[in-house]
Amino acid sequence: MKKRLKKLGLLAAICLVAGASLAPFLCFVSLAFKTEAQVTTIPPDLWPDFSLTFFRSAVVRYGVFHYLFNSVIVAGVTTVITVTMATLAAYGLARLSTSLAKAILMGILACAMFPQISIVGPIWRILRTVGWLNTYQGIILPYVALTLPLAVWILAVFIREIPEELEAAALVDGCTRLGALWRVILPLAVPGLFTACILCFIHAWNEFFLALLILTDPAKQTMPVGIALFQGDYIVPWGEIAAASFITTAPLVLLVLLFQRRIVSGLSAGAIKG
Amino acid sequence: MKRRDTQLYLTLLAPAVAILFLFIVLPIGQSMMLSLHRVVVGLPALGNPFVGFQNYVDLLKDPVARHSFSITAVFVTATTSCELLLGLLVALLINHRFPGRGALRACVLIPWAIPTVVSAQMWRYLFNDAYGMINYIVFGAETSKYVPWLALPNAALTAIIAADVWKTSSFAALLILAGLQLIPDELYQAARVDGAGAWKRFWYITWPLIRPAFLVALLFRTIDAFRVFDLAFVMTQGGPADATNVLQLYGYKKMFVEGWMGYGSAISVAIFLCVLILAVVYVRQVGKRLLESP
């Protein structure tokens, strides 16, 4: 009897947590599949008509695919550059003498802690001076700086756990250090690289503050900026906002469902794992 | 040989360090410099005269800034404590072994993965005064009683706090979960043999062992809550009557809407200093743990 009660309690807790996590979001994105009339009804229509009107309008009238394209470029290129730099750095850190590595690693971690507002003014002025406001490189470079600390951190933890003997064997066989990094370390670090890629991508995909300031030209704006500044003629275009939100979030939800384990381990490695 | 290796390692580190220096460290220094000058965007004729600590003096006298600071303090305290409490409960749950645990962990991660801007629009809709779900849940179909939540100062701040708690509790949960996973099962079995109940097991085994992880989560969430911007920008634009005008939003308005670069920089440096102390503790705590282990 007591055991059964316990099981019931567990089940209730599971339902509560899953419901609280998903219900508000489902309630919101269901708007995207409703008809114009369904959006404002009271009591709210829970079940949408699966009309694609809002998607059509979001794409045709608001050019959502355009924002999506910018987001893919910005987040994709940021991820590639960040993870490449982070791999080299993490390898260097993993093999450097401990005290020096520790100091550098802490410095890198500290960089992730600063409020964006305290760096954004000067960044904006520099980008304006070189004429990089409203350009891909103008947003990608600051994004690389924002995502580097977490990537370096994850990869440094990961590479430190690869035994140095494996590399030593390759060196004896006539490999250079970089050759050993490429042929021995990288293949073993694939899971870590993968985790770093996913987290960098999500971060760059979701970033809003810098994008808002640097990308003022709608032609170059990313999805978050587009969604935040969505304006209708007289009313808030909830259906289109929900449709755009659905398009932005769908790839992330897919990533989470497929790679839940990696994300959990990556995030916790970032903060705790010793 | 050894020396050449060290040189190689430092070379490998160089690109990352250079980027961080150029886009993080240098800008912070420049913000500090800017905060000592009067810089107005769009009026280059004024020049950028050095004004010493005048911007900081103005900041201390600025009632909007003080208000903004206290609101941010309320936001940070409320979100961090709710998130850690909920995070702890969720972490205890998803550390349990049961069929479908992976699926539940994925569910919990979804609010974290959603862009903040999307979750802000979502809550703006749910709190809508005419057809929002929250009014419907509270008042049913009696539309005459519906409340414009985001137009009432206290309710608006609470709404933003709720939105943040919904989105980031899962992150706190993951950090705490990482601590929970390090506790060996044998400890619990031994305690059970000794007749310790669930509460005792939590208090004497779980809590002491997850305390470091909990501290890390606490510091990280506090630092991060200071940077709140997206939610306030999308949900309320800082209103009504500055009720949600959090520090980063206020600094943004001063710098980029009104063009007071110098004064805005003083605000940004003030935020930076608030966070700095916490960041130092955080970095030492986390850094120590990474490098001590084998």
Coordinates of C-alpha atoms in Angstrom, one line a residue:
Chain A
M1 CA 0.0 0.0 0.0
K2 CA 2.7 2.4 1.0
K3 CA 4.7 1.5 -2.0
R4 CA 1.8 2.2 -4.3
L5 CA 1.2 5.5 -2.7
K6 CA 4.8 6.4 -3.3
K7 CA 4.5 5.4 -7.0
L8 CA 1.5 7.5 -7.3
G9 CA 3.3 10.5 -5.8
L10 CA 6.2 10.0 -8.2
L11 CA 3.8 9.8 -11.1
A12 CA 2.1 13.0 -10.0
A13 CA 5.4 14.8 -9.7
I14 CA 6.5 13.7 -13.1
C15 CA 3.2 14.9 -14.7
L16 CA 3.4 18.2 -12.8
V17 CA 7.0 18.9 -14.0
A18 CA 6.4 17.8 -17.6
G19 CA 3.2 19.8 -17.7
A20 CA 4.7 23.0 -16.2
S21 CA 7.5 22.7 -18.7
L22 CA 5.5 22.1 -21.8
A23 CA 2.0 23.4 -21.3
P24 CA 2.6 27.2 -21.6
F25 CA 4.7 26.7 -24.7
L26 CA 2.2 24.4 -26.4
C27 CA -0.5 26.8 -25.6
F28 CA 1.5 29.6 -27.3
V29 CA 2.6 27.7 -30.4
S30 CA -0.8 26.3 -31.0
L31 CA -1.7 29.9 -31.9
A32 CA 0.3 29.4 -35.1
F33 CA -2.0 26.7 -36.3
K34 CA -5.2 28.5 -35.5
T35 CA -7.4 30.6 -37.7
E36 CA -7.7 34.4 -37.3
A37 CA -11.0 34.0 -35.5
Q38 CA -9.7 31.4 -33.1
V39 CA -7.0 33.6 -31.6
T40 CA -9.2 35.9 -29.7
T41 CA -12.1 33.6 -28.6
I42 CA -13.1 33.3 -25.0
P43 CA -13.0 30.6 -23.6
P44 CA -9.7 30.0 -25.5
D45 CA -9.9 27.3 -28.2
L46 CA -7.4 24.7 -27.1
W47 CA -7.5 22.7 -30.2
P48 CA -6.3 24.5 -33.3
D49 CA -7.8 24.1 -36.7
F50 CA -4.4 23.3 -38.2
S51 CA -4.7 26.2 -40.6
L52 CA -1.5 27.4 -42.2
T53 CA -2.7 30.9 -42.8
F54 CA -0.4 32.4 -40.2
F55 CA 2.6 30.6 -41.5
R56 CA 1.9 31.8 -45.0
S57 CA 1.4 35.4 -43.7
A58 CA 4.6 35.2 -41.6
V59 CA 6.6 34.0 -44.6
V60 CA 5.0 36.2 -47.3
R61 CA 4.2 39.4 -45.4
Y62 CA 6.9 39.4 -42.8
G63 CA 9.7 37.6 -44.6
V64 CA 10.4 35.1 -41.8
F65 CA 12.6 32.9 -44.0
H66 CA 14.9 35.8 -44.5
Y67 CA 15.5 36.2 -40.8
L68 CA 15.9 32.4 -40.6
F69 CA 18.6 32.5 -43.3
N70 CA 20.5 35.1 -41.3
S71 CA 20.2 33.1 -38.1
V72 CA 21.5 30.0 -39.8
I73 CA 24.5 31.8 -41.2
V74 CA 25.4 33.6 -38.0
A75 CA 24.9 30.7 -35.6
G76 CA 26.5 28.2 -38.0
V77 CA 29.6 30.2 -38.7
T78 CA 30.0 31.2 -35.1
T79 CA 29.8 27.6 -34.0
V80 CA 32.5 26.5 -36.5
I81 CA 34.9 29.3 -35.6
T82 CA 34.3 29.0 -31.9
V83 CA 34.8 25.2 -31.7
T84 CA 37.9 25.3 -33.9
M85 CA 39.5 28.0 -31.7
A86 CA 38.3 26.3 -28.5
T87 CA 39.8 22.9 -29.6
L88 CA 43.2 24.4 -30.1
A89 CA 43.0 26.4 -26.9
A90 CA 41.7 23.5 -24.9
Y91 CA 44.5 21.2 -26.1
G92 CA 47.1 23.8 -25.2
L93 CA 45.5 24.2 -21.8
A94 CA 45.2 20.5 -21.1
R95 CA 49.0 20.1 -21.7
L96 CA 50.4 23.2 -20.2
S97 CA 51.8 23.2 -16.7
T98 CA 48.9 23.2 -14.2
S99 CA 49.4 26.5 -12.5
L100 CA 49.6 28.5 -15.7
A101 CA 46.7 26.6 -17.3
K102 CA 44.7 27.3 -14.2
A103 CA 45.3 31.0 -14.3
I104 CA 44.4 31.2 -18.0
L105 CA 41.3 29.0 -17.7
M106 CA 40.0 31.1 -14.8
G107 CA 40.6 34.2 -16.9
I108 CA 38.6 32.7 -19.8
L109 CA 35.8 31.7 -17.5
A110 CA 35.7 35.2 -16.0
C111 CA 35.1 36.5 -19.5
A112 CA 31.8 34.6 -19.6
M113 CA 30.5 36.3 -16.4
F114 CA 30.5 39.9 -17.5
P115 CA 27.2 41.6 -18.2
Q116 CA 26.9 42.3 -21.9
I117 CA 25.9 45.9 -21.3
S118 CA 29.4 46.7 -20.0
I119 CA 31.1 45.6 -23.2
V120 CA 28.5 46.6 -25.8
G121 CA 29.1 50.3 -26.0
P122 CA 32.7 50.1 -27.1
I123 CA 32.0 47.1 -29.3
W124 CA 29.4 49.1 -31.1
R125 CA 31.8 52.1 -31.5
I126 CA 34.6 49.8 -32.9
L127 CA 32.2 48.2 -35.3
R128 CA 30.9 51.6 -36.4
T129 CA 34.4 52.8 -37.0
V130 CA 35.3 49.9 -39.2
G131 CA 31.9 49.9 -40.9
W132 CA 30.9 46.5 -39.7
L133 CA 27.5 47.4 -38.2
N134 CA 24.8 45.4 -40.0
T135 CA 27.3 42.9 -41.4
Y136 CA 27.7 39.2 -40.7
Q137 CA 31.3 39.5 -39.5
G138 CA 30.2 42.3 -37.2
I139 CA 27.9 40.1 -35.2
I140 CA 29.8 36.8 -35.6
L141 CA 33.1 38.0 -34.0
P142 CA 31.4 39.2 -30.8
Y143 CA 29.4 36.0 -30.7
V144 CA 32.7 34.0 -31.0
A145 CA 33.9 35.9 -27.9
L146 CA 30.7 35.2 -26.0
T147 CA 30.6 31.4 -26.8
L148 CA 34.3 30.7 -26.5
P149 CA 34.5 30.4 -22.7
L150 CA 31.9 27.6 -22.4
A151 CA 33.4 25.8 -25.4
V152 CA 37.0 26.0 -24.1
W153 CA 35.7 24.9 -20.7
I154 CA 33.9 21.8 -22.0
L155 CA 36.7 20.7 -24.3
A156 CA 39.4 21.3 -21.7
V157 CA 37.6 19.1 -19.2
F158 CA 37.2 16.5 -22.0
I159 CA 40.7 16.5 -23.4
R160 CA 42.3 16.3 -19.9
E161 CA 40.7 13.0 -19.5
I162 CA 42.3 11.5 -22.6
P163 CA 45.5 9.7 -21.4
E164 CA 48.7 11.4 -22.5
E165 CA 50.3 8.0 -23.2
L166 CA 48.2 7.6 -26.3
E167 CA 49.7 10.8 -27.6
A168 CA 53.1 9.8 -26.5
A169 CA 52.9 6.7 -28.6
A170 CA 52.0 8.7 -31.7
L171 CA 54.9 11.0 -31.0
V172 CA 57.4 8.1 -30.8
D173 CA 56.0 6.9 -34.1
G174 CA 57.2 10.2 -35.6
C175 CA 54.0 12.3 -35.4
T176 CA 54.3 16.0 -34.7
R177 CA 52.4 17.5 -31.8
L178 CA 49.8 18.9 -34.2
G179 CA 49.7 15.6 -36.0
A180 CA 49.0 13.9 -32.7
L181 CA 46.3 16.4 -31.9
W182 CA 44.7 15.8 -35.3
R183 CA 45.1 12.0 -35.5
V184 CA 44.8 10.9 -31.8
I185 CA 43.2 13.5 -29.7
L186 CA 40.5 14.8 -32.0
P187 CA 38.9 11.4 -32.9
L188 CA 38.7 10.6 -29.1
A189 CA 37.3 14.1 -28.4
V190 CA 34.4 13.8 -30.8
P191 CA 31.7 13.6 -28.1
G192 CA 33.1 16.7 -26.4
L193 CA 33.3 18.5 -29.7
F194 CA 29.8 17.6 -30.5
T195 CA 28.5 18.9 -27.1
A196 CA 30.4 22.1 -27.6
C197 CA 28.9 22.5 -31.0
I198 CA 25.4 22.0 -29.8
L199 CA 25.7 24.5 -26.9
C200 CA 27.5 27.2 -29.0
F201 CA 24.8 26.8 -31.7
I202 CA 22.0 27.2 -29.2
H203 CA 23.7 30.2 -27.6
A204 CA 24.3 32.0 -30.9
W205 CA 20.9 31.1 -32.2
N206 CA 19.1 32.6 -29.2
E207 CA 21.3 35.7 -28.5
F208 CA 19.3 38.9 -28.7
F209 CA 20.9 41.9 -26.9
L210 CA 24.0 42.3 -29.2
A211 CA 22.0 41.4 -32.3
L212 CA 19.5 44.1 -31.4
L213 CA 22.2 46.8 -31.3
I214 CA 24.5 45.6 -34.1
L215 CA 21.9 44.5 -36.6
T216 CA 19.5 47.5 -37.1
D217 CA 19.0 46.8 -40.8
P218 CA 16.1 44.3 -41.2
A219 CA 17.9 42.7 -44.1
K220 CA 20.6 41.4 -41.7
Q221 CA 18.5 40.7 -38.6
T222 CA 18.4 37.3 -37.0
M223 CA 15.2 35.5 -35.8
P224 CA 15.2 36.7 -32.2
V225 CA 15.4 40.4 -33.3
G226 CA 12.7 39.8 -35.9
I227 CA 10.4 38.2 -33.3
A228 CA 11.0 40.8 -30.7
L229 CA 10.3 43.7 -33.1
F230 CA 7.4 42.1 -34.8
Q231 CA 4.8 44.8 -35.5
G232 CA 1.4 44.6 -37.1
D233 CA -0.5 47.6 -38.5
Y234 CA -2.9 48.1 -35.7
I235 CA -3.0 45.0 -33.6
V236 CA -0.3 42.6 -32.3
P237 CA 0.0 39.9 -34.9
W238 CA -0.1 37.0 -32.4
G239 CA -0.6 34.3 -35.0
E240 CA 2.4 35.4 -37.0
I241 CA 4.6 35.8 -33.9
A242 CA 3.6 32.3 -32.9
A243 CA 4.4 31.0 -36.3
A244 CA 7.8 32.7 -36.4
S245 CA 8.5 31.4 -32.8
F246 CA 7.5 27.9 -33.9
I247 CA 10.0 28.1 -36.8
T248 CA 12.8 29.4 -34.6
T249 CA 12.2 26.9 -31.8
A250 CA 11.6 23.7 -33.8
P251 CA 15.3 23.1 -34.5
L252 CA 16.2 23.6 -30.9
V253 CA 13.5 21.3 -29.6
L254 CA 14.7 18.7 -32.1
L255 CA 18.3 19.1 -30.8
V256 CA 17.1 18.7 -27.2
L257 CA 15.1 15.6 -28.0
L258 CA 17.9 14.0 -29.9
F259 CA 20.9 15.0 -27.7
Q260 CA 19.4 15.4 -24.3
R261 CA 22.2 13.4 -22.7
R262 CA 25.0 15.4 -24.3
I263 CA 23.4 18.7 -23.4
V264 CA 22.9 17.6 -19.8
S265 CA 26.5 16.4 -19.5
G266 CA 27.9 19.4 -21.3
L267 CA 26.1 22.0 -19.1
S268 CA 27.0 20.2 -15.9
A269 CA 30.6 19.7 -17.0
G270 CA 30.7 23.4 -17.5
A271 CA 30.0 24.2 -13.9
I272 CA 30.8 21.3 -11.6
K273 CA 32.6 18.3 -13.0
G274 CA 36.1 17.9 -11.7
Chain B
M1 CA 62.0 20.1 -26.1
K2 CA 59.8 20.9 -23.1
R3 CA 60.2 24.6 -23.7
R4 CA 59.3 24.3 -27.4
D5 CA 56.2 22.4 -26.4
T6 CA 55.2 25.2 -24.0
Q7 CA 55.6 27.7 -26.8
L8 CA 53.4 25.6 -29.1
Y9 CA 50.7 25.4 -26.4
L10 CA 50.8 29.1 -25.9
T11 CA 50.5 29.6 -29.7
L12 CA 47.5 27.3 -29.8
L13 CA 45.9 29.4 -27.1
A14 CA 46.6 32.7 -28.8
P15 CA 43.6 33.0 -31.2
A16 CA 41.1 32.4 -28.4
V17 CA 42.8 34.7 -26.0
A18 CA 43.1 37.4 -28.6
I19 CA 39.4 37.3 -29.4
L20 CA 38.5 37.4 -25.8
F21 CA 40.9 40.3 -25.2
L22 CA 39.6 42.3 -28.2
F23 CA 35.9 41.8 -27.6
I24 CA 35.6 41.4 -23.9
V25 CA 38.5 42.7 -21.9
L26 CA 39.4 45.7 -24.0
P27 CA 35.7 46.9 -24.2
I28 CA 35.4 46.7 -20.5
G29 CA 38.4 49.0 -20.1
Q30 CA 37.0 51.3 -22.7
S31 CA 33.6 51.4 -21.0
M32 CA 35.5 52.6 -17.9
M33 CA 37.2 55.3 -19.9
L34 CA 34.0 56.3 -21.6
S35 CA 32.3 56.6 -18.2
L36 CA 34.7 59.4 -17.3
H37 CA 33.9 61.4 -20.3
R38 CA 30.8 63.2 -21.6
V39 CA 30.1 61.4 -24.9
V40 CA 26.9 62.1 -26.8
V41 CA 26.2 60.0 -29.9
G42 CA 25.2 62.1 -32.9
L43 CA 26.6 65.4 -31.5
P44 CA 30.3 65.2 -32.4
A45 CA 30.6 68.9 -32.2
L46 CA 30.5 68.7 -28.4
G47 CA 33.7 66.7 -28.4
N48 CA 34.2 64.2 -25.7
P49 CA 35.3 66.2 -22.7
F50 CA 36.8 64.5 -19.7
V51 CA 34.4 65.0 -16.8
G52 CA 36.1 62.9 -14.1
F53 CA 33.6 61.1 -11.9
Q54 CA 30.7 63.5 -12.8
N55 CA 28.7 60.7 -14.5
Y56 CA 28.9 58.6 -11.3
V57 CA 27.9 61.6 -9.2
D58 CA 24.9 62.0 -11.5
L59 CA 24.2 58.3 -11.3
L60 CA 23.9 58.4 -7.5
K61 CA 21.5 61.4 -7.7
D62 CA 19.4 59.9 -10.5
P63 CA 16.1 58.7 -9.0
V64 CA 15.4 56.5 -12.0
A65 CA 18.7 54.7 -11.6
R66 CA 18.1 54.1 -7.9
H67 CA 14.7 52.8 -8.7
S68 CA 16.1 50.6 -11.4
F69 CA 18.7 49.3 -9.1
S70 CA 16.2 48.3 -6.4
I71 CA 13.9 46.6 -9.0
T72 CA 16.9 44.6 -10.3
A73 CA 17.7 43.6 -6.7
V74 CA 14.2 42.4 -6.2
F75 CA 14.3 40.5 -9.5
V76 CA 17.6 38.9 -8.7
T77 CA 16.6 37.8 -5.2
A78 CA 13.2 36.5 -6.2
T79 CA 14.3 34.6 -9.4
T80 CA 17.4 33.1 -7.8
S81 CA 15.6 31.8 -4.7
C82 CA 12.7 30.4 -6.6
E83 CA 14.9 28.9 -9.3
L84 CA 17.2 27.2 -6.8
L85 CA 14.3 25.8 -4.8
L86 CA 12.4 24.5 -7.8
G87 CA 15.7 23.4 -9.4
L88 CA 16.5 21.4 -6.3
L89 CA 13.1 19.6 -6.4
V90 CA 13.3 19.0 -10.1
A91 CA 16.9 17.7 -9.8
L92 CA 15.9 15.3 -7.0
L93 CA 13.1 14.1 -9.3
I94 CA 15.1 13.6 -12.5
N95 CA 17.9 11.9 -10.6
H96 CA 15.4 9.2 -9.6
R97 CA 15.4 6.1 -11.7
F98 CA 12.2 5.4 -13.5
P99 CA 11.1 4.5 -17.0
G100 CA 10.9 7.6 -19.2
R101 CA 13.5 9.5 -17.2
G102 CA 15.2 10.6 -20.4
A103 CA 12.0 11.9 -21.9
L104 CA 11.3 13.9 -18.7
R105 CA 14.8 15.4 -18.8
A106 CA 14.2 16.4 -22.4
C107 CA 10.9 18.1 -21.4
V108 CA 12.7 20.0 -18.6
L109 CA 15.3 21.2 -21.0
I110 CA 12.9 22.6 -23.5
P111 CA 12.2 25.9 -21.6
W112 CA 15.9 26.3 -21.3
A113 CA 16.5 25.8 -25.0
I114 CA 13.7 28.2 -26.2
P115 CA 15.1 31.6 -27.1
T116 CA 14.4 34.1 -24.3
V117 CA 12.7 36.4 -26.9
V118 CA 10.2 33.6 -27.8
S119 CA 9.4 32.8 -24.2
A120 CA 9.0 36.6 -23.5
Q121 CA 6.4 36.8 -26.4
M122 CA 4.8 33.6 -25.1
W123 CA 4.3 35.1 -21.6
R124 CA 3.2 38.4 -23.1
Y125 CA 0.5 36.5 -24.8
L126 CA -0.4 34.4 -21.8
F127 CA -0.7 37.5 -19.6
N128 CA -2.7 39.3 -22.3
D129 CA -5.6 41.4 -20.8
A130 CA -8.2 40.4 -23.4
Y131 CA -7.7 36.8 -24.3
G132 CA -4.7 35.5 -22.3
M133 CA -4.8 32.1 -20.8
I134 CA -3.9 33.4 -17.3
N135 CA -7.0 35.6 -17.1
Y136 CA -9.1 32.7 -18.3
I137 CA -7.7 30.4 -15.6
V138 CA -8.2 32.9 -12.9
F139 CA -11.5 34.4 -13.9
G140 CA -13.1 32.0 -16.3
A141 CA -15.2 33.5 -18.9
E142 CA -16.1 36.6 -16.9
T143 CA -14.3 39.0 -19.2
S144 CA -15.4 42.0 -17.2
K145 CA -13.0 41.0 -14.4
Y146 CA -10.0 40.4 -16.6
V147 CA -6.9 42.2 -15.4
P148 CA -4.3 43.9 -17.6
W149 CA -1.4 42.2 -15.7
L150 CA 1.4 43.8 -17.7
A151 CA 0.0 47.3 -17.2
L152 CA 0.1 47.1 -13.4
P153 CA 3.5 47.8 -11.9
N154 CA 3.7 45.0 -9.3
A155 CA 2.0 42.5 -11.4
A156 CA 4.3 43.3 -14.4
L157 CA 7.4 42.7 -12.3
T158 CA 6.0 39.5 -11.0
A159 CA 5.1 38.4 -14.5
I160 CA 8.7 38.9 -15.6
I161 CA 10.0 37.1 -12.5
A162 CA 7.6 34.2 -13.3
A163 CA 8.8 34.1 -16.9
D164 CA 12.4 33.9 -15.8
V165 CA 11.7 31.2 -13.2
W166 CA 9.9 29.1 -15.9
K167 CA 12.8 29.4 -18.3
T168 CA 15.8 29.0 -16.1
S169 CA 14.8 26.7 -13.2
S170 CA 15.8 23.8 -15.4
F171 CA 19.3 25.1 -15.7
A172 CA 19.6 25.3 -12.0
A173 CA 18.2 21.8 -11.8
L174 CA 20.9 20.6 -14.2
L175 CA 23.7 22.1 -12.2
I176 CA 22.4 20.5 -9.0
L177 CA 21.8 17.2 -10.8
A178 CA 25.5 17.1 -11.6
G179 CA 26.2 17.2 -7.9
L180 CA 23.6 14.6 -7.2
Q181 CA 25.1 12.2 -9.7
L182 CA 28.4 12.1 -7.8
I183 CA 26.8 10.6 -4.7
P184 CA 27.3 6.9 -4.6
D185 CA 24.2 4.7 -4.0
E186 CA 26.0 2.8 -1.3
L187 CA 25.7 5.7 1.1
Y188 CA 21.9 5.7 0.9
Q189 CA 21.8 1.9 1.2
A190 CA 24.0 2.1 4.4
A191 CA 21.8 4.9 5.8
R192 CA 18.7 2.8 5.1
V193 CA 20.2 -0.2 6.9
D194 CA 20.8 2.1 9.8
G195 CA 17.1 3.1 9.7
A196 CA 17.4 6.7 8.5
G197 CA 14.2 8.0 7.0
A198 CA 13.9 10.0 3.8
W199 CA 14.3 13.4 5.4
K200 CA 17.3 12.3 7.4
R201 CA 18.9 10.8 4.3
F202 CA 18.4 14.1 2.5
W203 CA 19.7 16.2 5.4
Y204 CA 22.7 14.1 6.4
I205 CA 23.8 12.7 3.0
T206 CA 22.3 14.6 0.0
W207 CA 22.5 18.1 1.2
P208 CA 26.1 18.2 2.5
L209 CA 27.3 16.5 -0.7
I210 CA 25.5 18.7 -3.2
R211 CA 26.3 21.9 -1.3
P212 CA 29.2 22.8 -3.6
A213 CA 27.0 22.3 -6.7
F214 CA 24.3 24.3 -5.1
L215 CA 26.6 27.1 -4.4
V216 CA 27.9 27.1 -8.0
A217 CA 24.3 27.2 -9.2
L218 CA 23.5 30.0 -6.8
L219 CA 26.4 32.2 -7.9
F220 CA 25.8 31.5 -11.5
R221 CA 22.1 32.3 -11.4
T222 CA 22.7 35.4 -9.4
I223 CA 25.3 36.7 -11.9
D224 CA 23.0 35.8 -14.8
A225 CA 19.9 37.4 -13.3
F226 CA 21.7 40.7 -13.1
R227 CA 21.9 40.6 -16.9
V228 CA 18.2 40.4 -17.4
F229 CA 17.2 42.4 -20.5
D230 CA 15.3 40.4 -23.1
L231 CA 12.3 39.6 -21.0
A232 CA 11.7 43.2 -19.9
F233 CA 12.4 44.6 -23.4
V234 CA 9.8 42.4 -25.1
M235 CA 7.2 42.0 -22.3
T236 CA 7.0 45.6 -21.0
Q237 CA 9.7 47.8 -22.5
G238 CA 10.5 48.7 -18.9
G239 CA 7.0 49.9 -18.1
P240 CA 4.5 50.5 -16.7
A241 CA 6.0 53.6 -15.0
D242 CA 9.5 52.1 -15.0
A243 CA 8.2 49.2 -12.8
T244 CA 10.3 46.8 -14.9
N245 CA 13.1 49.1 -16.0
V246 CA 15.9 46.8 -14.9
L247 CA 19.5 48.0 -14.9
Q248 CA 20.6 46.6 -18.2
L249 CA 17.5 48.0 -19.9
Y250 CA 18.1 51.4 -18.4
G251 CA 21.7 51.4 -19.5
Y252 CA 20.6 50.4 -23.0
K253 CA 18.1 53.2 -23.2
K254 CA 20.5 55.8 -22.0
M255 CA 23.3 54.7 -24.4
F256 CA 21.4 53.7 -27.5
V257 CA 18.1 55.4 -27.4
E258 CA 19.0 58.7 -25.9
G259 CA 22.6 58.6 -27.0
W260 CA 24.3 59.3 -23.6
M261 CA 27.3 57.0 -24.2
G262 CA 29.3 58.4 -21.3
Y263 CA 26.5 58.3 -18.7
G264 CA 25.3 54.9 -20.0
S265 CA 28.8 53.6 -19.6
A266 CA 28.8 54.7 -16.0
I267 CA 25.7 52.6 -15.5
S268 CA 27.3 49.6 -17.2
V269 CA 30.4 49.9 -15.1
A270 CA 28.2 50.0 -12.0
I271 CA 26.5 46.7 -13.1
F272 CA 29.9 45.3 -13.9
L273 CA 31.2 46.1 -10.4
C274 CA 28.1 44.5 -8.8
V275 CA 28.7 41.3 -10.7
L276 CA 32.5 41.3 -10.4
I277 CA 32.6 40.3 -6.7
L278 CA 30.2 37.4 -7.3
A279 CA 32.1 36.4 -10.4
V280 CA 35.4 36.3 -8.6
V281 CA 34.0 33.9 -6.0
Y282 CA 32.3 31.8 -8.7
V283 CA 35.4 31.5 -10.8
R284 CA 37.6 30.5 -7.9
Q285 CA 35.0 28.0 -6.7
V286 CA 34.6 26.4 -10.1
G287 CA 38.2 26.6 -11.2
K288 CA 39.4 25.0 -8.0
R289 CA 37.2 22.0 -8.6
L290 CA 38.3 21.5 -12.2
L291 CA 42.0 21.5 -11.6
E292 CA 42.2 19.6 -8.4
S293 CA 40.8 16.4 -9.7
P294 CA 43.1 13.7 -11.3

